[in-house]
Coordinates of C-alpha atoms in Angstrom, one line a residue:
Chain A
M1 CA 0.0 0.0 0.0
A2 CA 2.8 2.4 0.9
A3 CA 4.6 1.7 -2.3
R4 CA 1.4 2.4 -4.2
S5 CA 0.9 5.9 -2.6
V6 CA 4.5 6.8 -3.4
T7 CA 3.9 5.9 -7.0
S8 CA 0.7 7.9 -7.3
R9 CA 2.5 10.9 -5.6
E10 CA 5.3 10.5 -8.1
A11 CA 2.8 10.4 -10.9
R12 CA 1.0 13.5 -9.7
A13 CA 4.3 15.4 -9.4
G14 CA 5.2 14.3 -12.9
W15 CA 2.0 15.4 -14.4
L16 CA 2.3 18.8 -12.7
F17 CA 5.7 19.3 -14.2
L18 CA 4.4 18.3 -17.6
L19 CA 1.4 20.6 -17.3
P20 CA 2.8 23.6 -19.2
W21 CA 3.7 21.4 -22.2
I22 CA 0.3 19.7 -22.2
V23 CA -1.5 23.1 -22.2
G24 CA 0.8 24.4 -24.9
F25 CA 0.4 21.3 -27.0
L26 CA -3.4 21.5 -26.9
A27 CA -3.5 25.3 -27.5
F28 CA -0.7 25.6 -30.1
T29 CA -0.4 22.3 -31.8
A30 CA -3.2 19.8 -31.5
G31 CA -6.0 22.4 -31.4
P32 CA -4.6 24.4 -34.3
M33 CA -4.1 21.2 -36.3
L34 CA -7.8 20.2 -35.9
Y35 CA -8.9 23.8 -36.5
S36 CA -6.7 24.0 -39.7
L37 CA -8.2 20.7 -40.9
W38 CA -11.7 22.2 -40.5
L39 CA -10.6 25.5 -42.1
S40 CA -9.2 23.7 -45.1
L41 CA -12.8 22.7 -45.9
T42 CA -14.1 26.3 -45.8
H43 CA -13.8 29.6 -47.4
Y44 CA -12.7 32.1 -44.7
D45 CA -11.6 35.7 -45.2
M46 CA -11.7 36.8 -41.5
L47 CA -14.5 39.2 -42.3
K48 CA -17.4 36.8 -42.6
P49 CA -17.6 33.5 -40.7
P50 CA -16.2 30.4 -42.5
T51 CA -18.5 28.7 -45.0
Y52 CA -18.1 25.0 -45.6
V53 CA -17.1 24.1 -49.2
G54 CA -16.0 20.5 -48.9
L55 CA -12.9 19.6 -50.8
E56 CA -13.0 22.6 -53.1
N57 CA -9.8 24.2 -51.7
Y58 CA -7.9 21.0 -52.4
R59 CA -9.3 20.7 -55.9
E60 CA -8.4 24.3 -56.5
A61 CA -4.9 23.8 -55.2
V62 CA -4.3 20.8 -57.5
A63 CA -5.4 22.9 -60.5
D64 CA -3.6 26.1 -59.4
E65 CA -0.7 26.9 -61.7
R66 CA 1.1 29.0 -59.0
V67 CA 0.9 26.0 -56.6
G68 CA 2.5 23.9 -59.3
T69 CA 5.2 26.5 -59.9
A70 CA 5.8 26.9 -56.2
M71 CA 6.1 23.1 -55.7
W72 CA 8.4 22.7 -58.6
N73 CA 10.7 25.5 -57.4
T74 CA 10.8 24.0 -53.9
V75 CA 11.6 20.5 -55.0
F76 CA 14.1 21.8 -57.6
F77 CA 15.8 23.9 -54.9
T78 CA 15.8 21.0 -52.4
V79 CA 17.3 18.5 -54.9
L80 CA 20.2 20.9 -55.5
H81 CA 20.5 22.3 -52.0
V82 CA 20.6 19.2 -49.8
P83 CA 23.3 17.2 -51.6
A84 CA 25.4 20.4 -52.0
Q85 CA 25.2 21.1 -48.3
I86 CA 26.0 17.5 -47.3
A87 CA 29.0 17.2 -49.6
L88 CA 30.5 20.5 -48.6
A89 CA 29.9 19.8 -44.9
L90 CA 31.6 16.4 -45.2
G91 CA 34.5 18.0 -47.0
L92 CA 34.8 20.8 -44.4
A93 CA 34.6 18.4 -41.5
S94 CA 37.3 16.1 -42.9
L95 CA 39.5 19.1 -43.4
L96 CA 38.8 20.6 -40.0
R97 CA 39.7 17.2 -38.4
R98 CA 43.2 17.5 -39.8
A99 CA 43.6 21.1 -38.6
G100 CA 45.1 20.0 -35.3
R101 CA 45.3 22.6 -32.6
T102 CA 44.0 25.3 -34.9
A103 CA 40.7 23.5 -35.4
G104 CA 38.9 25.8 -32.9
F105 CA 39.7 28.8 -35.0
F106 CA 38.5 27.3 -38.2
R107 CA 35.4 25.9 -36.6
T108 CA 34.6 29.5 -35.5
I109 CA 35.1 30.8 -39.0
V110 CA 32.8 28.2 -40.5
Y111 CA 30.2 28.6 -37.8
L112 CA 30.0 32.4 -37.8
P113 CA 27.8 32.7 -41.0
V114 CA 25.2 30.5 -39.2
M115 CA 24.9 33.4 -36.7
T116 CA 24.2 36.0 -39.4
P117 CA 20.5 37.0 -39.4
P118 CA 19.0 35.6 -42.7
V119 CA 17.8 39.0 -43.7
A120 CA 21.3 40.5 -43.5
L121 CA 22.5 37.4 -45.4
A122 CA 19.9 38.1 -48.1
A123 CA 20.9 41.8 -48.5
L124 CA 24.6 40.8 -48.6
F125 CA 24.2 38.1 -51.2
L126 CA 21.9 40.2 -53.4
L127 CA 25.1 42.2 -54.0
L128 CA 27.7 39.4 -53.9
L129 CA 25.7 37.5 -56.5
N130 CA 25.0 40.6 -58.6
G131 CA 25.6 39.7 -62.3
Q132 CA 27.4 42.9 -63.3
N133 CA 29.9 43.6 -60.6
G134 CA 29.2 41.1 -57.8
A135 CA 32.2 39.5 -56.1
V136 CA 31.2 36.0 -57.0
N137 CA 31.3 36.7 -60.7
E138 CA 34.5 38.7 -60.3
F139 CA 36.0 35.6 -58.7
L140 CA 34.8 33.4 -61.5
S141 CA 36.2 35.8 -64.1
W142 CA 39.7 35.2 -62.6
F143 CA 39.4 31.7 -64.1
G144 CA 38.0 32.9 -67.4
F145 CA 34.4 32.2 -66.6
T146 CA 31.6 34.6 -67.2
G147 CA 29.2 34.2 -64.4
P148 CA 25.4 34.3 -64.9
N149 CA 23.0 37.0 -63.7
W150 CA 22.3 35.1 -60.5
T151 CA 19.7 37.5 -59.1
T152 CA 17.8 38.5 -62.2
D153 CA 17.9 35.5 -64.6
P154 CA 15.0 33.2 -63.6
A155 CA 17.1 30.2 -64.6
W156 CA 19.9 31.2 -62.2
I157 CA 17.9 32.4 -59.1
K158 CA 17.6 29.0 -57.5
P159 CA 21.2 28.0 -58.1
G160 CA 22.1 31.4 -56.7
L161 CA 20.2 30.6 -53.5
V162 CA 21.9 27.3 -53.3
V163 CA 25.3 28.9 -53.6
M164 CA 24.3 31.4 -50.9
G165 CA 23.1 28.5 -48.7
L166 CA 26.6 26.9 -48.9
W167 CA 27.8 29.8 -46.7
T168 CA 25.7 28.6 -43.7
V169 CA 26.8 25.0 -43.9
G170 CA 28.7 25.4 -40.6
S171 CA 26.2 23.7 -38.3
T172 CA 26.1 20.6 -40.4
A173 CA 29.9 20.6 -40.6
V174 CA 30.1 20.8 -36.8
L175 CA 27.8 17.8 -36.5
Y176 CA 30.0 15.8 -38.9
L177 CA 33.1 16.9 -37.1
A178 CA 31.7 15.5 -33.9
A179 CA 30.7 12.3 -35.6
L180 CA 34.1 11.9 -37.3
T181 CA 36.0 12.1 -34.0
R182 CA 33.9 9.0 -32.9
V183 CA 35.2 6.8 -35.7
P184 CA 37.8 4.5 -34.2
L185 CA 41.3 5.2 -35.5
E186 CA 42.1 1.4 -35.6
R187 CA 39.8 1.1 -38.5
Y188 CA 41.8 3.5 -40.5
E189 CA 45.0 1.7 -39.5
A190 CA 43.5 -1.6 -40.6
A191 CA 42.5 -0.1 -43.9
R192 CA 45.9 1.4 -44.5
L193 CA 47.6 -1.9 -43.7
D194 CA 45.3 -3.4 -46.5
G195 CA 46.7 -0.7 -48.8
A196 CA 43.6 1.3 -49.1
S197 CA 44.0 4.7 -50.7
P198 CA 42.6 7.8 -48.9
W199 CA 39.6 7.8 -51.2
R200 CA 38.9 4.1 -50.4
Q201 CA 39.3 4.8 -46.7
F202 CA 36.8 7.5 -47.1
W203 CA 34.3 5.2 -48.8
H204 CA 34.9 2.2 -46.6
V205 CA 35.7 3.6 -43.2
T206 CA 34.6 7.2 -42.8
L207 CA 31.3 7.1 -44.6
P208 CA 30.0 3.9 -42.9
G209 CA 31.3 5.2 -39.6
I210 CA 29.2 8.4 -39.8
S211 CA 26.3 7.1 -41.9
G212 CA 23.9 7.7 -39.0
T213 CA 24.8 11.3 -38.8
V214 CA 24.6 11.7 -42.6
Y215 CA 21.2 10.1 -42.6
F216 CA 20.0 12.4 -39.8
T217 CA 21.2 15.6 -41.6
V218 CA 19.7 14.5 -44.9
V219 CA 16.3 14.1 -43.3
V220 CA 16.4 17.3 -41.3
N221 CA 17.9 19.4 -44.1
T222 CA 15.3 18.1 -46.5
I223 CA 12.4 18.9 -44.2
A224 CA 13.9 22.4 -43.7
S225 CA 14.6 22.9 -47.4
L226 CA 11.0 22.0 -48.4
Q227 CA 10.0 24.9 -46.1
V228 CA 12.5 27.4 -47.4
F229 CA 11.2 31.0 -46.9
T230 CA 13.2 33.7 -45.2
E231 CA 16.2 34.4 -47.5
A232 CA 14.2 34.0 -50.7
Y233 CA 11.4 36.2 -49.3
A234 CA 13.8 38.9 -48.1
M235 CA 15.5 39.0 -51.5
Y236 CA 12.6 38.7 -54.0
F237 CA 9.4 39.6 -52.2
G238 CA 8.0 42.3 -50.0
A239 CA 6.7 45.8 -50.1
R240 CA 8.2 46.7 -53.5
A241 CA 6.5 44.8 -56.3
K242 CA 9.5 43.1 -57.9
Q243 CA 7.5 39.9 -58.4
S244 CA 7.8 39.6 -62.1
A245 CA 9.9 36.9 -63.7
E246 CA 12.4 36.9 -60.8
G247 CA 9.6 36.6 -58.2
D248 CA 8.1 33.5 -59.9
A249 CA 11.5 31.8 -60.0
A250 CA 11.9 32.3 -56.3
L251 CA 8.2 31.5 -55.5
F252 CA 8.7 28.8 -52.9
Y253 CA 5.8 26.8 -51.5
V254 CA 5.7 28.4 -48.0
I255 CA 6.1 31.9 -49.6
H256 CA 3.0 31.2 -51.7
L257 CA 1.1 29.9 -48.7
F258 CA 2.1 33.0 -46.7
Q259 CA 0.9 35.3 -49.5
E260 CA -2.4 33.4 -49.8
A261 CA -2.9 33.5 -46.0
F262 CA -1.7 37.0 -45.0
G263 CA -1.7 38.8 -48.3
S264 CA -5.1 37.6 -49.8
L265 CA -6.6 36.5 -46.4
R266 CA -7.7 33.2 -47.9
M267 CA -7.3 31.3 -44.7
G268 CA -9.2 28.2 -45.8
Y269 CA -7.3 27.9 -49.0
A270 CA -4.0 28.5 -47.2
S271 CA -4.9 25.8 -44.7
A272 CA -5.4 23.3 -47.5
L273 CA -2.0 24.3 -48.9
A274 CA -0.5 23.6 -45.5
W275 CA -1.9 20.1 -45.3
F276 CA -0.7 19.4 -48.8
L277 CA 2.8 20.4 -47.8
F278 CA 2.5 18.3 -44.6
A279 CA 1.6 15.3 -46.8
V280 CA 4.5 15.8 -49.1
I281 CA 7.0 16.2 -46.2
A282 CA 5.5 13.1 -44.5
V283 CA 5.9 11.0 -47.7
V284 CA 9.4 12.2 -48.3
T285 CA 10.5 11.5 -44.7
F286 CA 8.9 8.1 -44.8
V287 CA 10.7 7.1 -48.0
Q288 CA 14.0 8.4 -46.5
V289 CA 13.5 6.4 -43.3
R290 CA 12.7 3.2 -45.4
M291 CA 15.8 3.7 -47.5
S292 CA 18.0 4.3 -44.5
R293 CA 17.5 0.8 -43.4
R294 CA 19.5 -0.4 -46.3
Y295 CA 22.4 2.1 -46.1
V296 CA 22.8 3.2 -42.5
H297 CA 25.1 1.3 -40.2
N298 CA 24.3 2.3 -36.7
E299 CA 27.0 0.2 -34.9
G300 CA 29.6 2.3 -33.1
E301 CA 27.3 5.4 -33.1
R302 CA 25.1 6.5 -30.3
P303 CA 21.5 6.1 -31.4
Chain B
M4 CA 53.1 17.1 -48.6
R5 CA 49.7 16.2 -47.1
R6 CA 50.3 18.9 -44.5
V7 CA 50.7 21.5 -47.2
G8 CA 47.4 20.3 -48.8
V9 CA 45.6 20.7 -45.5
L10 CA 47.0 24.1 -44.9
A11 CA 46.0 25.2 -48.4
G12 CA 42.5 23.9 -47.8
L13 CA 42.2 25.7 -44.5
L14 CA 43.4 28.9 -46.2
V15 CA 40.7 28.5 -48.9
V16 CA 38.1 27.9 -46.2
T17 CA 39.1 31.0 -44.3
L18 CA 38.9 33.2 -47.4
A19 CA 35.6 31.6 -48.6
F20 CA 33.9 32.0 -45.2
G21 CA 35.6 35.1 -44.1
Y22 CA 35.5 37.2 -47.2
P23 CA 31.7 37.9 -47.3
F24 CA 31.9 39.3 -43.8
W25 CA 34.9 41.4 -44.8
W26 CA 33.0 42.6 -47.9
L27 CA 29.9 43.4 -45.8
V28 CA 31.8 45.5 -43.3
S29 CA 34.1 47.1 -45.8
A30 CA 31.2 48.0 -48.2
S31 CA 29.1 49.4 -45.4
L32 CA 31.9 52.0 -44.9
K33 CA 32.2 53.0 -48.5
D34 CA 30.4 56.0 -50.1
R35 CA 27.6 55.3 -52.6
A36 CA 29.8 55.5 -55.7
H37 CA 32.2 52.9 -54.4
V38 CA 29.9 50.3 -52.7
F39 CA 30.3 47.8 -55.6
D40 CA 34.0 48.4 -56.4
N41 CA 35.0 45.1 -54.5
A42 CA 38.0 47.0 -53.2
L43 CA 39.3 45.4 -50.0
L44 CA 39.5 48.7 -48.1
P45 CA 36.8 51.4 -48.1
R46 CA 38.3 54.4 -49.9
P47 CA 37.0 57.1 -49.3
F48 CA 36.2 55.9 -45.8
S49 CA 32.6 57.0 -45.0
P50 CA 31.4 55.9 -41.5
Q51 CA 28.6 58.5 -41.8
N52 CA 26.5 55.7 -43.4
Y53 CA 25.9 54.5 -39.9
V54 CA 24.8 57.9 -38.7
E55 CA 22.6 58.3 -41.8
V56 CA 20.8 55.0 -41.4
W57 CA 20.4 55.6 -37.7
Q58 CA 18.7 58.9 -38.6
A59 CA 16.6 57.4 -41.5
V60 CA 15.0 54.6 -39.5
P61 CA 14.2 54.0 -35.8
L62 CA 17.1 51.5 -35.3
T63 CA 17.3 52.2 -31.5
T64 CA 13.7 51.2 -31.1
W65 CA 14.1 48.1 -33.2
I66 CA 17.1 47.0 -31.2
G67 CA 15.3 47.7 -28.0
N68 CA 12.3 45.6 -29.2
S69 CA 14.6 42.7 -30.3
V70 CA 16.5 42.7 -27.0
A71 CA 13.2 42.7 -24.9
I72 CA 11.5 40.1 -27.1
G73 CA 14.7 38.0 -27.2
L74 CA 15.1 38.0 -23.5
A75 CA 11.4 37.2 -22.9
A76 CA 11.5 34.4 -25.5
A77 CA 14.8 32.9 -24.1
A78 CA 13.8 33.2 -20.5
S79 CA 10.4 31.7 -20.9
A80 CA 11.7 28.9 -23.2
T81 CA 14.4 28.0 -20.8
A82 CA 12.2 28.0 -17.6
A83 CA 9.3 26.1 -19.1
S84 CA 11.3 23.6 -21.1
A85 CA 13.4 22.8 -18.0
L86 CA 10.3 22.3 -15.9
V87 CA 8.8 19.9 -18.5
A88 CA 12.1 18.1 -19.2
F89 CA 12.5 17.5 -15.5
G90 CA 9.0 16.0 -15.4
F91 CA 10.0 13.6 -18.2
A92 CA 13.4 12.7 -16.7
M93 CA 12.7 12.3 -13.0
F94 CA 9.2 10.8 -12.5
R95 CA 7.8 7.5 -13.5
F96 CA 4.1 7.3 -14.4
P97 CA 1.9 5.6 -16.9
G98 CA 1.7 7.3 -20.3
R99 CA 5.0 9.2 -19.8
D100 CA 6.9 7.6 -22.7
A101 CA 4.0 7.8 -25.1
L102 CA 3.7 11.5 -24.3
F103 CA 7.4 12.0 -24.8
G104 CA 6.9 10.3 -28.2
V105 CA 4.4 13.0 -29.0
V106 CA 6.9 15.7 -28.0
L107 CA 9.4 14.2 -30.4
A108 CA 6.8 14.0 -33.1
T109 CA 5.9 17.7 -32.9
M110 CA 9.5 18.5 -33.8
M111 CA 8.8 17.0 -37.3
L112 CA 5.6 19.0 -37.8
P113 CA 6.0 21.7 -40.5
A114 CA 5.6 25.1 -39.0
A115 CA 3.3 26.0 -42.0
V116 CA 0.6 23.7 -40.7
T117 CA 0.0 25.7 -37.5
M118 CA 0.9 29.1 -39.0
V119 CA -2.6 30.1 -40.0
P120 CA -4.7 28.7 -37.1
V121 CA -2.3 30.0 -34.5
Y122 CA -2.5 33.4 -36.1
L123 CA -6.3 33.2 -35.9
E124 CA -6.0 32.3 -32.2
W125 CA -4.0 35.4 -31.4
H126 CA -6.4 37.4 -33.5
A127 CA -9.3 36.0 -31.5
L128 CA -7.5 37.1 -28.3
G129 CA -7.0 40.6 -29.7
L130 CA -3.2 40.2 -29.7
A131 CA -2.5 39.5 -33.4
T132 CA -0.8 42.9 -34.0
T133 CA 1.2 42.9 -30.8
Q134 CA 4.7 41.5 -29.9
V135 CA 3.1 39.0 -27.5
P136 CA 2.9 36.1 -30.1
L137 CA 6.6 36.5 -30.7
W138 CA 7.5 35.0 -27.3
A139 CA 4.5 33.9 -25.3
Q140 CA 4.3 30.4 -26.8
N141 CA 7.6 29.7 -25.2
L142 CA 5.9 29.8 -21.8
F143 CA 4.7 26.3 -22.6
G144 CA 8.1 24.9 -23.5
S145 CA 9.5 24.0 -26.8
A146 CA 9.9 20.4 -28.1
F147 CA 13.6 20.5 -29.1
Y148 CA 14.7 22.2 -25.8
I149 CA 12.6 19.8 -23.7
F150 CA 14.4 17.0 -25.5
L151 CA 17.8 18.6 -25.0
L152 CA 17.3 19.4 -21.3
R153 CA 15.8 15.9 -20.6
Q154 CA 19.2 14.5 -21.9
F155 CA 21.0 16.8 -19.4
F156 CA 18.7 15.7 -16.5
L157 CA 19.1 12.0 -17.4
G158 CA 22.8 12.5 -17.2
L159 CA 22.7 13.7 -13.6
P160 CA 23.6 11.1 -10.9
R161 CA 20.3 9.5 -9.8
E162 CA 21.7 8.5 -6.3
V163 CA 22.0 12.1 -5.3
F164 CA 18.4 12.7 -6.0
D165 CA 17.3 9.5 -4.3
A166 CA 19.3 10.5 -1.2
A167 CA 17.7 13.9 -1.1
K168 CA 14.2 12.3 -1.5
V169 CA 15.0 10.0 1.6
D170 CA 15.9 13.2 3.5
G171 CA 12.4 14.4 2.7
A172 CA 13.0 16.9 -0.2
G173 CA 9.9 17.5 -2.3
A174 CA 9.8 17.4 -6.1
W175 CA 10.0 21.2 -6.3
R176 CA 13.1 21.4 -4.0
L177 CA 14.8 18.6 -6.1
F178 CA 14.1 20.7 -9.2
T179 CA 15.1 24.2 -8.1
G180 CA 17.7 23.2 -5.5
M181 CA 19.6 20.4 -7.2
A182 CA 18.6 19.8 -10.8
L183 CA 18.7 23.4 -12.1
P184 CA 22.1 24.3 -10.7
L185 CA 23.6 21.0 -12.0
A186 CA 22.1 21.4 -15.4
R187 CA 23.3 25.0 -15.8
P188 CA 25.3 24.3 -19.0
G189 CA 22.2 22.9 -20.6
L190 CA 20.1 25.9 -19.5
I191 CA 22.7 28.2 -21.1
V192 CA 22.5 26.2 -24.3
V193 CA 18.8 26.6 -24.5
F194 CA 18.9 30.3 -23.5
V195 CA 21.5 31.3 -26.2
F196 CA 19.9 29.1 -28.8
E197 CA 16.5 30.8 -28.3
L198 CA 18.1 34.2 -28.0
K199 CA 19.7 33.7 -31.4
A200 CA 16.4 32.3 -32.9
A201 CA 14.4 35.2 -31.6
W202 CA 17.0 37.8 -32.8
T203 CA 17.1 36.4 -36.4
D204 CA 13.5 35.4 -37.0
L205 CA 11.7 37.1 -39.8
V206 CA 8.5 35.0 -40.2
K207 CA 6.7 35.8 -37.0
P208 CA 7.4 39.6 -37.2
L209 CA 6.1 39.5 -40.8
I210 CA 2.9 37.9 -39.7
Y211 CA 2.3 39.8 -36.5
L212 CA 3.9 43.2 -36.5
R213 CA 2.2 46.0 -38.4
E214 CA 3.5 49.2 -36.9
T215 CA 7.1 50.3 -37.5
E216 CA 7.6 51.1 -33.8
L217 CA 7.0 47.5 -32.9
Y218 CA 9.4 46.0 -35.5
T219 CA 12.3 43.8 -34.4
V220 CA 15.7 44.1 -36.0
P221 CA 15.2 41.6 -38.9
R222 CA 11.7 43.0 -39.7
G223 CA 13.2 46.5 -39.7
L224 CA 16.1 45.3 -41.8
K225 CA 13.6 44.0 -44.3
A226 CA 11.9 47.4 -44.4
V227 CA 15.3 49.0 -44.9
L228 CA 16.0 46.6 -47.8
D229 CA 12.6 47.4 -49.3
R230 CA 13.2 51.1 -49.0
F231 CA 16.9 51.5 -49.8
G232 CA 17.6 48.4 -51.8
E233 CA 16.5 47.1 -55.2
G234 CA 13.5 48.8 -56.6
G235 CA 13.8 51.4 -53.8
E236 CA 16.2 54.4 -53.4
E237 CA 19.2 52.3 -54.3
Q238 CA 21.2 53.5 -51.3
W239 CA 22.9 50.2 -50.6
E240 CA 25.5 51.6 -48.3
L241 CA 22.6 52.2 -45.8
V242 CA 21.3 48.7 -46.2
L243 CA 24.8 47.3 -45.6
A244 CA 25.3 49.5 -42.5
A245 CA 22.0 48.3 -41.1
S246 CA 22.9 44.7 -42.0
T247 CA 26.2 45.0 -40.1
I248 CA 24.4 46.5 -37.1
A249 CA 22.0 43.5 -37.1
T250 CA 24.8 41.0 -37.4
V251 CA 27.4 42.2 -34.9
P252 CA 25.4 41.3 -31.7
M253 CA 25.0 37.7 -32.9
I254 CA 28.7 37.5 -33.7
L255 CA 29.5 38.8 -30.2
L256 CA 27.0 36.4 -28.6
F257 CA 28.7 33.5 -30.4
L258 CA 32.2 34.5 -29.4
V259 CA 31.1 34.7 -25.8
A260 CA 29.0 31.5 -25.8
Q261 CA 30.8 29.6 -28.5
R262 CA 31.1 26.3 -26.7
Y263 CA 27.4 26.3 -25.8
F264 CA 26.4 26.8 -29.4
V265 CA 28.6 24.0 -30.5
R266 CA 27.4 21.7 -27.8
G267 CA 23.7 22.5 -28.6
T268 CA 24.4 21.8 -32.3
V269 CA 26.0 18.5 -31.5
T270 CA 23.3 17.5 -29.1
Q271 CA 20.8 17.9 -31.9
H272 CA 22.2 14.8 -33.4
V273 CA 21.2 12.6 -30.5
E274 CA 17.6 13.4 -31.6
Q275 CA 17.5 10.5 -34.0

């Protein structure tokens, strides 16, 4: 009996500590999700009460050309952005690991861009990527290349955003650096004894050793990339109407959703768009989780 | 030979990651005619850009707003997340692990799904055009920080807590008297992470802030970009001065709290 009352007291204390989260979850996650699901079946402009329209918003979204453009832009960006980030972060981490005692300094250099406010980053890269006299194209011209008009040519706006994104690769690189230091050195020695070249060591020792971390960053970066908003919005949208060809090339899914919701006050339609994005992200994540079973070796890494 | 390769690589990294900062600061000190000259040093040197932008827009107000909102967001996120994390780490009761699964699941939820309904909630409360929505949700804890602090609490030696319990210490005493002081590094991680998140966020200010006097630094910077940048008055030196002003506090924060940022970033990984 005594033990039982201790347990129930412990349970009560536990629930009390959890209370803020439970309230917040109901008020800001579960409640809004249900509300949004209902709203997605209505027309709602905040002036008149919502009117039920069934699946009309979803039908409209499927037929909406701008939704198609936005989805295409987002997927295109993600397919370029995520592999570029992962590859550069891996390269940086391998390099930083060999930096010895100076690693701290270089880690700081690589991490500082992560601290830069994205709007400041957007303003800065509008100029660095400028087609006429931007520093990026000037650098390319040293090697005889003529750089494109990154910020005005619709074909180059998304690649430009990918290039800009490379500058904030620091947090991923720091994760890889931590993972690399956990790969046992004996494995490299064994590989060297077998006569493996650095490249083969990378493929057969390094990559399997950190595959869990690579997998994690691929999933997280993909989810984040499918929701890309701030830099693109700061550069190509806003008060000044610059939304011509450039704007459409940078019209990402969440930007479109944001404009429908807070620009046109189409709250029901925007809710349907949100659920559509949710479905896409859920499917992509599910596929990545399934694929990971084949490629990820979790031994030696903390789960 | 390998050593030379590594050194060359590190040199390239330093230039590639350092140069845009150099360019930003240098160009922010150039006069209008020379902003785009890509010269390393600003000649002529024109620090008056900073004075000019400070006179053109209410930067002091925006910085004050950002500091206040950042501190409110960071303090409430830290306090509430610590409370909830302690609940998950220290007590055993039915349903706990399932609930923790829900906490983890909310981390995967795209922000876009709740963006509209949460806005409508704040609107219904009459707070949709105030700064309250920018920090008040943190009073209920935040999934990633709960996860992170739970790791810290689980890492504390259990015997110490059991001994204190035998001595008659209540749950609250265990939390405030023992767990919080011991988990201080974790609390600092959460505080600086949220401070940075609040200082750099553009989405919430775009949704909630209408009046210029309420703007945070990123929202203000976006207004500066719209007014003085492309399609505006083309006074880029002012945009760059404002960008530098927005960036410097974050750089200083990082230099002061560097190891906490790195630790927080690395702890993210355990999430899987």
